[in-house]
Amino acid sequence: MEEQAVSYRSVNENPCHMCMPIGAILPFKGVERSMVLIHGSQGCSTYMRRHISEHFNEPVDVGSSSLNEKGTVYGGEANLKQGLDNLIKIYHPSLIGVLTTCLAETIGEDIDRIGQEYLRERKMDNFPLVTVPTPGYGHSHSEGFSLAVKRILARLARKSPSHGRINVLVPNISPADLREIKRLLEIMGVRYTLLPDFSETLDAPFTSPYHKIPSGGTGLNSIREMPGAIATLQMGVTLEEGFSPGKYLEEEYRVPLFNLPLPIGLENTDTFIRSLQKVTGAPVPEILLKERGRLLDAMVDAHKYNFAGRCIIFGEPELVYAMAGTCLENGVTPVAVATGGKGAKLKTLLQTLRDRYAADAPDTGNGKGVGPVFLPEADFDIMRRTARERGANLAIGHSGGKYLTEKEGIPLVRMGFPIHDRVGGQRIFSAGYAGTTVFLDRITNTLLERKLSGYRERIYRQFYRGKKYDLV
Amino acid sequence: MGLREQDIDSILDVYPAKVKRNRKKHILLRDTALETQEIEANARTIPGIISNRGCAFAGCKGVVLGPLKDFVHIVHGPIGCAYYTWGTRRNKARIEDPKQYFLNYCFSTDMQESDIVFGGEKKLAGMIDEVVETFHPNAIAVTATCPVGLIGDDIQAVAREAEKRHGVPVMAFNCEGYRGVSQSAGHHIANNGLMEHVIGRGDLEEPPTRFAVNMLGEYNIGGDSWEIERVLRDIGYEVIAVMTGGGSFETLKNAHVANLNLVQCHRSINYIADMLEKKYGTPWLKINFIGINNTIQSLRNMAVYFGDAKLQERTEEVIAREMSRVEPVLEQYRKICQGKTAFCFVGGSRGHNYQGIFAELGVETILAGYEFAHRDDYEGRAIIPQIKINADNQNIPELTVEPDKKRFRMKVSPEKMAELQEKIPLCEYKGMIVEMQSSSLIVDDLNHFETEAFIERLKPDIFCSGIKDKYVAHKMGVPSKQLHSYDYSGPYYGFKGAVKFAQDITMGFVSPTWNYITPPWKNKPLLKGDVQKEEVQNVGLYTKRT
Ligand code: SF4
Ligand code: SF4
């Protein structure tokens, strides 16, 4: 598969990814009564709170050890311990995540040792303190997310008697999609532990009175018992070695691991439902068959518009992969697929998709190419150039893509994290048959809007004045 | 309705004893009977207490340098810091030359583990070369984030070399996030750099008109300074440079020719205003263009400074014309806002600067404070000699300036200066505290816990702060207004801005949404049913819970 060279430049011009700790905050928000403290100077945590808040439209509380110059010289141990004291006194959390930053990692802070010492000093030996080393320069926010899930498991999981539930591990998706996955699990009659689950905490209903730590999130006991599950379904086909929480459960506790794509798209949702059916052995309930039927109906109705779509897809690997599949099975051609990180596995997976769908597809771009090029470690400068070269007329991804709209007039279907220039990032619904249907509608309608807005003029120029024009 | 000392005490009881002692010094109950009241500020943030403060990098790159549109801003560091300052402040700028406009870009050296180990100087130098080649910007600013200072990259040297190599101004700013205690350190670092490397670099010797001013400490959020510039131009002023909203290298380099510096945000710029006086003999005037009365007063004070009859006349004409336009519109909003209360917790100057417009609308500010201000912003400049230098503010290099041999021109004689100071706040600022009502609260570095506690106790009708804490207010059923970035609205300055502000605030009060917070099945039977019913009918849809 074609791959654009990236390392020839020192510039990252308009980045597509964020740093590791911001990704690691999110899973903690999906664990019952938990809080996060970031070890470093306060700027990092303030910025991350700001960005997470803006996406979810929710308060997001993250503490900082507020290191300053003195801390950088003599070490930040005292600050970290004081920070933990204060956090515990004010919030009474049941679990605390301690993350590092570039600063803490560069001065070589050993948060494991400090954490253990702290618990011993305060006589809180059993308190679940979860440390996650997340240097901003280490990896992107996607790896931060999965590493945090893995560390939460590593701290809490205990050998447990078999209890007949399954583990469901999810990447960074919207609370709306988390709720849909839970609904599907319930419809299928599966007992499960979902980790992380920020469907309530980061999209909390208005209630009175307000609670500093919102209710919801995966219960600590459920996490402790995850080793007793029948199997783990992990929506993590793109996860790299060392970042897979499911792998951890398999290696440490022999819980069989099934890696699946996110259930976005017809085939991906089929895969998910089929896996659940294997667990229960029962037939798929009528209600889901109807939802599947409706999706198919929508696909049939929309195919004539979708074939004109040439999209650039970008964002976190797991989501990007699921979106690429969804586009392909609907006849929308992804001309480029980009991610801010390295995405080695994603590349192979996309290759397979491309061979299946795009190998014999006609070139709707009139010579601009079929099937996606893969852009790892991409920034929006590369994406912009590639989008132009390959005649993209649609972008699908987070708010960073507004740059493609501003510079190239390519409309953006917002999806993923972060959404900071629109409300409702937390409600973007795309999972399951029902979610896929609305996701597809968003794509088709964006294409239609574009088509209809300049339709008369284009047709006039194309047919009456003989000018050749793109088929869009 | 207000709180007493013992109420504050009981709120703070949640804290460990040491933290409580610390926080008490940052919280002040206003007593107008006292001549002076002290407050602690610009002190270290307490670890684990969720503060709204950012870091020096945020203040330097995010706030002060970021708005300069013909600079390419290179963030030297790992990707996060750069990403988080990408277009988040809503500072607007006109595109005069599309080839010299870089505000919607975000450039980072995206340091990796290997750069941390082996140093990132080479990567940075390479990036500067690429940027010059691709964009030919008027100037380049390199800002450092935390790891850079720790691994010892000499960005100053890299910048100097690059400037020599390309003949393009390249400036480096050591604004690593761990310096100082808040954004304020970063403002200082940025402004010092601009003072040293940009102002005075142009070759203009005389201002184009006598009434030439600079606007300092104004960041053009949502188009604020455009509204001010409109009015100033109409009166006959020439705005040489804005520091830095909508500003540029091209305009800033000639800022030395102005005859007066206007200071909007005292916190971020007062030291530069002082330096400009020392170096070029230009005094500064504290103005405040937020609210009708403040705007009018500021315009009149400017006219007093220049002492020109024609200018004074024109000033009054413009004021009268603008007033006839806005007054009738404002009246309808005033009716709704009258008697409401507000929290006003913002940055380093807006916590004070917005109180005037609230008062005009009949809204009382019952709690105000700053995120990163210093004591002089609360207590006035008289306190400056008493502020102790400590380990935290020491590490920001002080810049000392001398009168410029060629360009120093004393704009007003010492006698005239003394005379003017009797009438207008020339080189003077009295701070927030004096303007606050008895039994209102002043809170420095308000944190998440206190935000919630004070909202619960004081039940303000509107909560004004930033994006991180506004959702706490929403969850408590209190409307909010972001006074950092205006929730995508604005401008709020000057005459037209006052109307926009009044409209936005009123919208918060009258939104029918608030009527649905209590579900109908939870309504308790009303004891005084008749009275309440009547009230509701009178105001129709536009009711708000009482
Ligand atoms: S504190 Fe340091 S690392 Fe964090 S955002 Fe500020 S400069 Fe970046
Ligand atoms: S890249 Fe590093 S220094 Fe910057 S915000 Fe992320 S953790 Fe903090």
mmCIF file of C-alpha atoms in Angstrom, chain A residues 8-19 22 35 37 41-43 46-51 53-54 57-59 61-70 72 79 82-83 86-87 89-91 102-103 106-107 136-138 204-207 210 212 342 380 384 398 400 403 406-407 418 420-422, chain B residues 13-16 18-19 44-55 57-58 62 78-81 83-86 88 104-113 116 123 126-127 130-131 135 146-147 150-151 177-182 392 395 448-449 452 467-469 471-472 474-477 488 517:
data_model
loop_
_atom_site.group_PDB
_atom_site.id
_atom_site.type_symbol
_atom_site.label_atom_id
_atom_site.label_comp_id
_atom_site.label_asym_id
_atom_site.label_seq_id
_atom_site.Cartn_x
_atom_site.Cartn_y
_atom_site.Cartn_z
ATOM 1 C CA TYR A 8 11.760 14.443 5.768
ATOM 2 C CA ARG A 9 10.400 17.424 7.614
ATOM 3 C CA SER A 10 11.057 18.701 11.132
ATOM 4 C CA VAL A 11 7.814 20.591 11.110
ATOM 5 C CA ASN A 12 4.587 19.420 12.536
ATOM 6 C CA GLU A 13 2.229 21.898 10.974
ATOM 7 C CA ASN A 14 -1.237 21.715 12.493
ATOM 8 C CA PRO A 15 -1.087 18.415 14.342
ATOM 9 C CA CYS A 16 -3.621 15.617 14.245
ATOM 10 C CA HIS A 17 -2.847 14.138 17.639
ATOM 11 C CA MET A 18 -2.374 15.173 21.245
ATOM 12 C CA CYS A 19 -0.021 14.048 23.956
ATOM 13 C CA ILE A 22 -4.661 13.613 27.933
ATOM 14 C CA MET A 35 -9.835 11.053 40.377
ATOM 15 C CA LEU A 37 -3.573 13.733 39.541
ATOM 16 C CA SER A 41 3.615 21.699 36.150
ATOM 17 C CA GLN A 42 0.022 22.806 36.272
ATOM 18 C CA GLY A 43 -0.141 24.021 32.680
ATOM 19 C CA THR A 46 -5.163 22.897 32.961
ATOM 20 C CA TYR A 47 -4.903 22.567 29.200
ATOM 21 C CA MET A 48 -6.117 18.998 29.255
ATOM 22 C CA ARG A 49 -9.084 19.838 31.470
ATOM 23 C CA ARG A 50 -9.909 22.660 29.134
ATOM 24 C CA HIS A 51 -9.876 20.471 26.045
ATOM 25 C CA SER A 53 -14.355 19.918 29.028
ATOM 26 C CA GLU A 54 -14.876 21.569 25.690
ATOM 27 C CA ASN A 57 -19.402 19.979 27.721
ATOM 28 C CA GLU A 58 -18.941 18.720 31.252
ATOM 29 C CA PRO A 59 -16.833 19.709 34.259
ATOM 30 C CA ASP A 61 -11.603 17.721 37.328
ATOM 31 C CA VAL A 62 -7.997 16.783 37.171
ATOM 32 C CA GLY A 63 -5.500 17.670 39.855
ATOM 33 C CA SER A 64 -1.916 18.704 39.363
ATOM 34 C CA SER A 65 1.117 18.453 41.594
ATOM 35 C CA SER A 66 1.900 21.996 40.384
ATOM 36 C CA LEU A 67 5.654 21.564 40.117
ATOM 37 C CA ASN A 68 7.661 24.716 39.766
ATOM 38 C CA GLU A 69 11.294 25.488 39.253
ATOM 39 C CA LYS A 70 12.280 24.260 42.681
ATOM 40 C CA THR A 72 12.416 20.501 38.825
ATOM 41 C CA ASN A 79 4.402 18.177 45.830
ATOM 42 C CA GLN A 82 0.758 16.947 49.216
ATOM 43 C CA GLY A 83 -1.354 16.846 46.086
ATOM 44 C CA ASN A 86 -5.496 17.369 49.311
ATOM 45 C CA LEU A 87 -7.273 15.414 46.626
ATOM 46 C CA LYS A 89 -9.359 15.190 51.754
ATOM 47 C CA ILE A 90 -11.632 17.119 49.402
ATOM 48 C CA TYR A 91 -12.940 14.495 46.979
ATOM 49 C CA CYS A 102 7.150 15.423 29.981
ATOM 50 C CA LEU A 103 8.469 17.364 32.936
ATOM 51 C CA THR A 106 12.538 14.262 32.025
ATOM 52 C CA ILE A 107 13.642 14.833 35.604
ATOM 53 C CA GLY A 136 4.001 13.635 26.316
ATOM 54 C CA TYR A 137 6.894 12.916 23.985
ATOM 55 C CA GLY A 138 6.434 9.161 24.361
ATOM 56 C CA ALA A 204 -24.140 13.346 32.898
ATOM 57 C CA PRO A 205 -27.822 14.200 32.956
ATOM 58 C CA PHE A 206 -28.850 17.397 34.678
ATOM 59 C CA THR A 207 -29.700 16.460 38.218
ATOM 60 C CA TYR A 210 -24.746 18.517 41.665
ATOM 61 C CA LYS A 212 -18.397 16.775 42.483
ATOM 62 C CA LYS A 342 2.708 5.563 13.930
ATOM 63 C CA PHE A 380 -2.927 18.659 8.528
ATOM 64 C CA ARG A 384 -4.321 18.985 2.921
ATOM 65 C CA HIS A 398 -12.290 15.516 14.687
ATOM 66 C CA GLY A 400 -8.863 19.740 13.565
ATOM 67 C CA TYR A 403 -8.609 23.446 8.525
ATOM 68 C CA GLU A 406 -11.132 26.550 5.514
ATOM 69 C CA LYS A 407 -8.265 25.992 3.137
ATOM 70 C CA PRO A 418 -11.766 16.397 20.148
ATOM 71 C CA HIS A 420 -14.181 21.771 20.123
ATOM 72 C CA ASP A 421 -15.912 23.986 17.602
ATOM 73 C CA ARG A 422 -19.369 22.461 17.886
ATOM 74 C CA ASP B 13 -12.938 23.662 57.051
ATOM 75 C CA VAL B 14 -12.908 20.929 54.424
ATOM 76 C CA TYR B 15 -9.240 21.651 53.753
ATOM 77 C CA PRO B 16 -6.324 20.265 55.711
ATOM 78 C CA LYS B 18 -2.258 24.123 56.370
ATOM 79 C CA VAL B 19 -4.215 24.547 53.176
ATOM 80 C CA ARG B 44 2.242 29.151 44.444
ATOM 81 C CA THR B 45 -0.712 27.023 43.528
ATOM 82 C CA ILE B 46 -1.427 24.349 46.100
ATOM 83 C CA PRO B 47 -0.853 20.845 44.683
ATOM 84 C CA GLY B 48 -3.995 18.766 44.332
ATOM 85 C CA ILE B 49 -6.316 21.764 44.702
ATOM 86 C CA ILE B 50 -7.899 22.091 41.309
ATOM 87 C CA SER B 51 -6.991 25.585 40.211
ATOM 88 C CA ASN B 52 -7.824 27.258 36.925
ATOM 89 C CA ARG B 53 -4.340 28.545 36.399
ATOM 90 C CA GLY B 54 -2.149 27.734 33.459
ATOM 91 C CA CYS B 55 1.587 27.881 32.989
ATOM 92 C CA PHE B 57 4.072 28.908 28.311
ATOM 93 C CA ALA B 58 0.327 29.509 28.215
ATOM 94 C CA GLY B 62 -0.988 31.382 24.278
ATOM 95 C CA PRO B 78 6.451 17.717 22.544
ATOM 96 C CA ILE B 79 3.189 17.909 20.643
ATOM 97 C CA GLY B 80 0.708 18.468 23.473
ATOM 98 C CA CYS B 81 1.564 21.988 24.529
ATOM 99 C CA TYR B 83 -1.851 21.506 20.249
ATOM 100 C CA TYR B 84 -3.474 22.949 23.337
ATOM 101 C CA THR B 85 -2.660 26.553 22.352
ATOM 102 C CA TRP B 86 -3.918 26.167 18.794
ATOM 103 C CA THR B 88 -8.062 28.460 21.597
ATOM 104 C CA ASN B 104 -4.646 29.504 12.046
ATOM 105 C CA TYR B 105 -1.434 27.535 12.021
ATOM 106 C CA CYS B 106 0.104 25.461 14.758
ATOM 107 C CA PHE B 107 3.779 24.628 14.428
ATOM 108 C CA SER B 108 5.514 22.210 16.741
ATOM 109 C CA THR B 109 8.860 20.449 16.699
ATOM 110 C CA ASP B 110 6.927 17.452 18.078
ATOM 111 C CA MET B 111 9.858 16.276 20.205
ATOM 112 C CA GLN B 112 10.233 12.542 20.567
ATOM 113 C CA GLU B 113 12.016 10.496 23.172
ATOM 114 C CA ILE B 116 14.795 14.472 24.839
ATOM 115 C CA LYS B 123 15.582 19.744 14.923
ATOM 116 C CA GLY B 126 15.981 22.603 10.765
ATOM 117 C CA MET B 127 12.416 23.594 11.401
ATOM 118 C CA GLU B 130 11.873 25.004 6.574
ATOM 119 C CA VAL B 131 9.539 27.662 7.883
ATOM 120 C CA PHE B 135 6.423 30.878 4.469
ATOM 121 C CA CYS B 146 8.889 22.314 29.981
ATOM 122 C CA PRO B 147 11.318 19.668 28.758
ATOM 123 C CA LEU B 150 15.457 20.752 31.483
ATOM 124 C CA ILE B 151 17.498 19.120 28.752
ATOM 125 C CA GLY B 177 5.818 25.994 32.070
ATOM 126 C CA TYR B 178 7.511 25.489 35.414
ATOM 127 C CA ARG B 179 8.727 29.096 35.591
ATOM 128 C CA GLY B 180 6.864 31.339 37.982
ATOM 129 C CA VAL B 181 3.534 30.378 39.489
ATOM 130 C CA SER B 182 1.076 31.057 36.661
ATOM 131 C CA ASP B 392 9.088 32.138 42.340
ATOM 132 C CA ASN B 395 13.401 33.349 38.049
ATOM 133 C CA HIS B 448 -13.018 24.067 41.814
ATOM 134 C CA PHE B 449 -14.087 23.270 45.342
ATOM 135 C CA GLU B 452 -19.011 25.161 43.998
ATOM 136 C CA ILE B 467 -14.579 27.086 29.974
ATOM 137 C CA LYS B 468 -13.169 24.789 32.658
ATOM 138 C CA ASP B 469 -15.496 25.909 35.404
ATOM 139 C CA TYR B 471 -20.005 23.564 33.362
ATOM 140 C CA VAL B 472 -19.926 23.365 37.150
ATOM 141 C CA HIS B 474 -24.469 24.860 34.525
ATOM 142 C CA LYS B 475 -24.762 21.646 36.503
ATOM 143 C CA MET B 476 -25.871 23.734 39.454
ATOM 144 C CA GLY B 477 -28.538 25.416 37.365
ATOM 145 C CA TYR B 488 -17.986 32.342 20.613
ATOM 146 C CA ILE B 517 -35.290 22.337 35.689
#
